[in-house]
Amino acid sequence: MKSRIFSGIQPSGDLHIGNYLGALAQWSKLQESGDYEILFCVVDLHAITVPQDPVILKKKIREVAALYIACGIDPSKSKIFIQSENPDHAYLTWIFDCITPMGWMERMTQYKDKSKKNGERTSVGLFNYPLLMASDILLYDPDLVPVGDDQKQHLELAADVAEKFNKTFGEAFKIPKIFNQKETARIMSLSNPTAKMSKSDEDPSGSILLLDDAETIEKKVKRAVTDSGNEIQYHSDKPAISNLLAIYSGFSGTSIENAERKNKNSSYGEFKADLASVLVEKLGEIQRRFNELIKDEAHLNTVLDEGRDFAHSISSKKIELVKDLVGLRR
Ligand code: AMP
Ligand code: TRP
């Protein structure tokens, strides 16, 4: 049997090149190795842990699914589905709610950060978010879960919850392992190289979106902050240029050393122009595929229906086992 992979992205905000390099491009590579059975989920129930406009959310859910495919996820090799279309995720979350000590949840740093931002409006869902994520993963017994660095603590919690359930009620869950790629695990903001490029950043110039047009891409790259000096060098003293080199390397498919060599005699301005043209070309290809996919509603629906049915055929067996072990039977 092939090893299994599970991962997901929230349909909140617009996907950016950090999501591409840190997640989507890595997923495509794993898919192309042919060694895995893969499930990729659009995690819409996670998105509503903070307020969302219903009309925009609907649009974003389809958009993220189409972007998965446009970025290289091939539905004939991997399954793509929408989290809220498989009720097993929310069901298992309740079971986990009932066996997880409050103290484990109160330690979650992402919750602490996000709840500070949302103040009194912080939802119970935001607090519970890591257990929904544990359910996403544990329903499918994946061998690997490819995510960026920021999700490590959530994955550790999922492993702890799996162990606790197995010990209390009997073996039901495989202990999941994180998988991530060092160089592109953390793409930084173009306007502040000490902060992560993020969907929730209020400054639009910090992120290049996958659906930005050529002119916007060129403008954002031109305005990207640089370091003092003038060498194109990957170095901890040069966080801004190092970030641009990581992006250049990720999108052009050359190593960082090669990118440095190629741009050895370039000015910052020339390097930025080169980077912008690499981005315009690659994102242009993704956008052409995206525009085709988003127009063809029937095709996208077929992909998502098949994905949902496949996911449910696996998760429903897990739910039956869990109900049995917990004693939820007449
Ligand atoms: P999110 O945008 O938080 O829904 O993240 C979706 C996926 O993209 C996760 O696997 C993240 O770890 C990854 N990701 C998000 N932002 C970045 C970034 N700036 N650099 C690298 N990976 C990222
Ligand atoms: N919390 C993840 C993020 O923000 C998204 C996510 C939800 C996820 N469920 C998952 C990722 C399960 C991997 C596996 O990036």
Coordinates of C-alpha atoms and ligand atoms in Angstrom, one line a residue:
M1 CA 0.0 0.0 0.0
K2 CA 1.2 3.6 -0.8
S3 CA 1.9 6.0 2.1
R4 CA -0.8 8.6 2.5
I5 CA -0.5 12.4 2.6
F6 CA -3.0 15.0 3.9
S7 CA -2.8 18.8 3.9
G8 CA -5.0 21.8 3.5
I9 CA -5.3 25.6 3.0
Q10 CA -7.9 28.0 4.4
P11 CA -10.1 29.8 1.9
S12 CA -9.6 33.0 3.8
G13 CA -8.0 35.9 2.0
D14 CA -6.0 35.6 -1.2
L15 CA -3.3 33.0 -1.8
H16 CA 0.2 34.5 -2.2
I17 CA 3.6 33.3 -3.3
G18 CA 4.4 32.2 0.2
N19 CA 1.5 29.7 0.1
Y20 CA 2.8 28.6 -3.4
L21 CA 6.4 28.0 -2.4
G22 CA 5.7 26.8 1.2
A23 CA 2.8 24.5 0.4
L24 CA 1.5 24.1 -3.2
A25 CA 4.8 23.7 -5.0
Q26 CA 5.9 21.1 -2.3
W27 CA 2.6 19.3 -2.7
S28 CA 3.1 19.0 -6.5
K29 CA 6.6 17.6 -6.0
L30 CA 5.3 14.9 -3.6
Q31 CA 2.5 14.1 -6.1
E32 CA 5.0 13.8 -9.0
S33 CA 7.1 11.3 -7.0
G34 CA 4.2 8.9 -7.5
D35 CA 4.9 7.4 -4.0
Y36 CA 1.8 8.6 -2.2
E37 CA -1.9 8.5 -2.1
I38 CA -2.8 12.2 -1.5
L39 CA -5.7 14.2 -0.1
F40 CA -5.8 18.0 -0.3
C41 CA -8.6 19.7 1.5
V42 CA -10.0 23.3 1.3
V43 CA -10.5 23.8 5.0
D44 CA -13.5 26.2 5.0
L45 CA -14.6 25.3 8.5
H46 CA -11.3 26.6 9.7
A47 CA -11.8 29.9 7.8
I48 CA -15.1 30.7 9.7
T49 CA -13.3 30.7 13.1
V50 CA -12.9 34.4 12.3
P51 CA -15.7 36.4 10.7
Q52 CA -16.1 35.9 6.9
D53 CA -18.5 37.5 4.4
P54 CA -20.7 34.6 3.1
V55 CA -20.7 35.8 -0.5
I56 CA -16.9 36.2 -0.6
L57 CA -16.4 32.9 1.2
K58 CA -18.3 30.9 -1.4
K59 CA -16.2 32.5 -4.1
K60 CA -13.0 31.8 -2.3
I61 CA -13.7 28.2 -1.7
R62 CA -14.0 27.5 -5.5
E63 CA -11.1 29.8 -6.1
V64 CA -8.7 27.9 -3.8
A65 CA -9.8 24.5 -5.3
A66 CA -9.1 25.9 -8.8
L67 CA -5.8 27.3 -7.6
Y68 CA -4.7 23.8 -6.3
I69 CA -5.2 22.4 -9.8
A70 CA -3.7 25.5 -11.6
C71 CA -0.6 25.1 -9.4
G72 CA 0.0 21.5 -10.4
I73 CA -2.3 19.3 -8.2
D74 CA -3.6 16.8 -10.7
P75 CA -7.1 15.4 -9.8
S76 CA -6.3 12.2 -11.6
K77 CA -3.4 11.6 -9.1
S78 CA -4.6 13.4 -6.0
K79 CA -8.0 14.0 -4.4
I80 CA -9.2 17.5 -3.7
F81 CA -12.2 18.1 -1.5
I82 CA -14.0 20.7 0.6
Q83 CA -13.9 20.1 4.4
S84 CA -17.5 21.2 5.2
E85 CA -18.8 18.7 2.6
N86 CA -17.6 15.8 4.8
P87 CA -19.5 16.0 8.1
D88 CA -17.1 13.5 9.8
H89 CA -14.6 16.3 10.4
A90 CA -16.9 18.3 12.7
Y91 CA -18.2 15.1 14.3
L92 CA -14.7 13.9 15.3
T93 CA -13.8 17.3 16.6
W94 CA -16.6 17.0 19.2
I95 CA -15.2 13.7 20.4
F96 CA -11.8 15.3 20.7
D97 CA -13.3 18.3 22.5
C98 CA -14.4 15.9 25.2
I99 CA -11.1 14.2 25.8
T100 CA -8.7 17.1 25.5
P101 CA -7.6 18.9 28.7
M102 CA -8.1 22.7 28.5
G103 CA -4.5 23.2 29.5
W104 CA -3.2 21.6 26.3
M105 CA -5.3 24.1 24.2
E106 CA -4.4 27.2 26.3
R107 CA -0.7 26.6 25.3
M108 CA -1.4 27.1 21.6
T109 CA 0.7 30.1 20.5
Q110 CA -1.4 30.8 17.3
Y111 CA -4.5 31.0 19.4
K112 CA -2.8 33.4 21.8
D113 CA -1.7 35.7 19.0
K114 CA -4.9 35.6 17.1
S115 CA -7.1 36.1 20.2
K116 CA -5.1 39.1 21.2
K117 CA -5.9 40.7 17.8
N118 CA -9.6 39.8 18.0
G119 CA -10.1 40.7 21.7
E120 CA -13.6 40.1 23.1
R121 CA -14.9 39.0 19.7
T122 CA -12.6 35.9 19.8
S123 CA -14.8 32.9 19.0
V124 CA -14.9 29.5 20.8
G125 CA -14.2 28.1 17.3
L126 CA -10.8 29.8 17.2
F127 CA -9.9 28.2 20.5
N128 CA -11.0 24.8 19.2
Y129 CA -9.3 25.2 15.8
P130 CA -6.4 22.9 16.6
L131 CA -8.8 20.0 17.4
L132 CA -10.6 20.5 14.1
M133 CA -7.2 20.3 12.4
A134 CA -6.4 17.2 14.5
S135 CA -9.6 15.6 13.2
D136 CA -8.8 16.6 9.6
I137 CA -5.6 14.7 9.9
L138 CA -6.5 11.7 12.1
L139 CA -9.6 10.7 10.1
Y140 CA -7.3 9.6 7.2
D141 CA -4.3 8.0 9.0
P142 CA -1.8 10.0 6.9
D143 CA 1.9 9.1 7.1
L144 CA 3.0 12.6 6.3
V145 CA 1.4 16.1 6.7
P146 CA 3.3 18.7 4.7
V147 CA 2.8 22.2 6.3
G148 CA 4.9 25.3 7.0
D149 CA 6.8 25.9 10.3
D150 CA 3.9 27.8 11.8
Q151 CA 1.7 24.6 12.0
K152 CA 4.2 22.5 14.0
Q153 CA 2.7 23.0 17.4
H154 CA -0.8 22.1 16.0
L155 CA 0.7 18.9 14.6
E156 CA 2.2 18.0 17.9
L157 CA -1.1 18.5 19.5
A158 CA -2.8 16.2 17.0
A159 CA -0.2 13.5 17.9
D160 CA -0.9 14.0 21.6
V161 CA -4.7 13.7 21.1
A162 CA -4.2 10.6 19.0
E163 CA -2.1 9.0 21.7
K164 CA -4.6 10.0 24.4
F165 CA -7.5 8.5 22.5
N166 CA -5.6 5.3 21.7
K167 CA -4.6 4.8 25.4
T168 CA -8.1 5.6 26.8
F169 CA -10.3 3.7 24.3
G170 CA -8.1 1.4 22.2
E171 CA -6.1 1.8 19.0
A172 CA -7.8 4.0 16.4
F173 CA -5.3 6.5 15.1
K174 CA -1.9 6.6 13.5
I175 CA 0.5 9.2 15.0
P176 CA 1.1 11.8 12.2
K177 CA 4.4 13.2 11.2
I178 CA 5.2 16.7 10.0
F179 CA 7.0 17.2 6.6
N180 CA 8.5 20.5 5.6
Q181 CA 11.2 22.0 3.3
K182 CA 13.7 24.3 5.0
E183 CA 14.4 26.9 2.3
T184 CA 10.9 27.8 1.4
A185 CA 9.1 27.1 4.7
R186 CA 9.0 30.8 5.5
I187 CA 8.8 33.4 2.8
M188 CA 8.9 36.9 4.3
S189 CA 6.9 40.1 3.6
L190 CA 8.3 42.3 0.8
S191 CA 7.8 45.4 2.9
N192 CA 9.1 43.9 6.2
P193 CA 11.6 41.0 5.8
T194 CA 11.3 40.2 9.6
A195 CA 7.6 39.3 9.3
K196 CA 6.1 36.3 7.4
M197 CA 4.3 37.0 4.2
S198 CA 0.7 36.5 5.4
K199 CA -2.9 36.4 4.0
S200 CA -4.0 38.6 7.0
D201 CA -1.3 41.3 6.5
E202 CA -3.1 44.6 6.2
D203 CA -0.3 46.1 4.0
P204 CA -1.0 44.8 0.4
S205 CA 2.5 45.7 -0.8
G206 CA 4.1 43.0 1.4
S207 CA 2.6 40.0 -0.5
I208 CA 2.5 39.1 -4.2
L209 CA -0.8 37.3 -4.8
L210 CA -1.1 34.4 -7.2
L211 CA -3.7 36.3 -9.1
D212 CA -1.9 39.7 -9.2
D213 CA -1.6 41.0 -12.8
A214 CA 1.8 41.7 -14.4
E215 CA 1.8 45.4 -13.7
T216 CA 1.0 44.9 -10.0
I217 CA 3.7 42.2 -9.7
E218 CA 6.3 44.5 -11.3
K219 CA 5.3 47.4 -9.0
K220 CA 5.4 45.3 -5.8
V221 CA 8.8 43.9 -6.7
K222 CA 10.2 47.3 -7.5
R223 CA 9.0 48.7 -4.2
A224 CA 10.3 45.7 -2.1
V225 CA 12.6 46.9 0.6
T226 CA 16.3 46.0 0.2
D227 CA 19.3 45.9 2.6
S228 CA 22.1 48.3 2.8
G229 CA 25.1 47.7 0.4
N230 CA 24.7 46.5 -3.1
E231 CA 25.6 42.8 -3.4
I232 CA 23.1 40.2 -4.4
Q233 CA 24.0 37.7 -1.6
Y234 CA 22.1 35.2 0.6
H235 CA 23.3 36.1 4.1
S236 CA 21.7 36.5 7.5
D237 CA 22.9 40.2 7.5
K238 CA 20.8 40.7 4.3
P239 CA 17.3 39.4 5.2
A240 CA 15.5 41.4 2.4
I241 CA 17.8 40.3 -0.5
S242 CA 18.0 36.7 0.9
N243 CA 14.2 36.6 0.8
L244 CA 14.1 37.8 -2.8
L245 CA 16.8 35.2 -3.7
A246 CA 14.7 32.5 -2.1
I247 CA 11.7 33.6 -4.2
Y248 CA 13.8 33.8 -7.3
S249 CA 15.2 30.4 -6.7
G250 CA 11.8 28.9 -6.0
F251 CA 10.2 30.3 -9.1
S252 CA 13.0 29.8 -11.5
G253 CA 13.9 26.3 -10.4
T254 CA 17.6 27.2 -9.9
S255 CA 19.5 26.9 -6.6
I256 CA 20.1 29.9 -4.5
E257 CA 23.9 29.6 -5.2
N258 CA 23.1 29.7 -9.0
A259 CA 20.8 32.7 -8.6
E260 CA 23.6 34.5 -6.7
R261 CA 26.1 33.7 -9.4
K262 CA 23.8 34.8 -12.2
N263 CA 23.2 38.1 -10.5
K264 CA 26.7 38.7 -9.2
N265 CA 27.3 41.8 -11.3
S266 CA 23.7 43.1 -11.2
S267 CA 22.5 46.1 -9.3
Y268 CA 19.5 45.7 -7.0
G269 CA 17.4 47.3 -9.7
E270 CA 18.5 44.9 -12.4
F271 CA 18.0 41.9 -10.0
K272 CA 14.5 43.1 -9.2
A273 CA 13.6 43.5 -12.9
D274 CA 14.9 39.9 -13.5
L275 CA 12.9 38.6 -10.5
A276 CA 9.7 40.4 -11.7
S277 CA 10.0 38.8 -15.2
V278 CA 10.4 35.3 -13.7
L279 CA 7.3 35.9 -11.5
V280 CA 5.2 37.4 -14.3
E281 CA 6.0 34.4 -16.5
K282 CA 5.3 31.7 -13.9
L283 CA 2.3 33.3 -12.3
G284 CA 1.0 34.1 -15.8
E285 CA 0.9 30.3 -16.6
I286 CA -0.9 29.6 -13.3
Q287 CA -3.4 32.3 -14.0
R288 CA -4.1 31.1 -17.6
R289 CA -4.9 27.6 -16.2
F290 CA -6.9 29.1 -13.3
N291 CA -9.1 31.2 -15.7
E292 CA -10.0 28.1 -17.7
L293 CA -10.8 26.1 -14.6
I294 CA -12.9 28.7 -12.8
K295 CA -15.0 29.1 -16.0
D296 CA -15.7 25.3 -16.3
E297 CA -18.1 25.0 -13.3
A298 CA -19.1 21.4 -14.2
H299 CA -15.6 20.1 -14.3
L300 CA -14.6 21.6 -11.0
N301 CA -17.8 20.2 -9.5
T302 CA -17.0 16.8 -10.7
V303 CA -13.5 16.9 -9.2
L304 CA -14.8 18.1 -5.9
D305 CA -17.7 15.6 -5.8
E306 CA -15.2 12.7 -6.5
G307 CA -12.8 14.1 -3.9
R308 CA -15.6 14.3 -1.3
D309 CA -16.9 10.8 -2.0
F310 CA -13.4 9.3 -1.8
A311 CA -12.6 11.2 1.5
H312 CA -15.9 10.1 3.0
S313 CA -15.4 6.5 2.1
I314 CA -12.2 6.5 4.3
S315 CA -13.4 8.8 7.1
S316 CA -16.8 7.0 7.6
K317 CA -15.0 3.8 8.6
K318 CA -12.9 5.7 11.1
I319 CA -16.0 7.3 12.6
E320 CA -17.7 3.9 13.0
L321 CA -14.6 2.6 14.8
V322 CA -14.5 5.7 17.1
K323 CA -18.2 5.4 18.0
D324 CA -17.8 1.8 18.8
L325 CA -14.7 2.4 21.0
V326 CA -16.3 5.3 22.8
G327 CA -19.6 3.5 23.4
L328 CA -21.9 5.6 21.3
R329 CA -24.2 2.7 20.4
R330 CA -27.7 1.6 21.2
Ligands
AMP1 P1 -2.4 29.7 5.5 O1 -2.1 30.9 4.6 O2 -2.1 30.0 6.9 O3 -3.7 29.1 5.3 O4 -1.3 28.6 5.1 C1 -1.5 27.6 4.1 C2 -0.2 26.9 3.9 O5 0.8 27.8 3.3 C3 0.4 26.3 5.1 O6 1.1 25.1 4.9 C4 1.4 27.3 5.6 O7 2.4 26.8 6.4 C5 2.0 27.8 4.2 N1 2.4 29.2 4.3 C6 1.7 30.3 4.6 N2 2.4 31.4 4.6 C7 3.7 31.1 4.2 C8 4.9 31.8 4.0 N3 5.0 33.1 4.2 N4 6.0 31.1 3.7 C9 5.9 29.7 3.5 N5 4.8 29.0 3.6 C10 3.7 29.6 4.0
TRP2 N1 -4.2 25.2 10.0 C1 -3.6 25.1 8.7 C2 -3.0 26.4 8.3 O1 -3.5 27.5 8.6 C3 -4.6 24.6 7.7 C4 -5.0 23.2 8.0 C5 -6.2 22.9 8.6 C6 -4.3 22.0 7.8 N2 -6.3 21.5 8.7 C7 -5.2 21.0 8.3 C8 -3.1 21.7 7.3 C9 -4.8 19.6 8.2 C10 -2.7 20.4 7.3 C11 -3.5 19.3 7.7 O2 -2.1 26.4 7.5

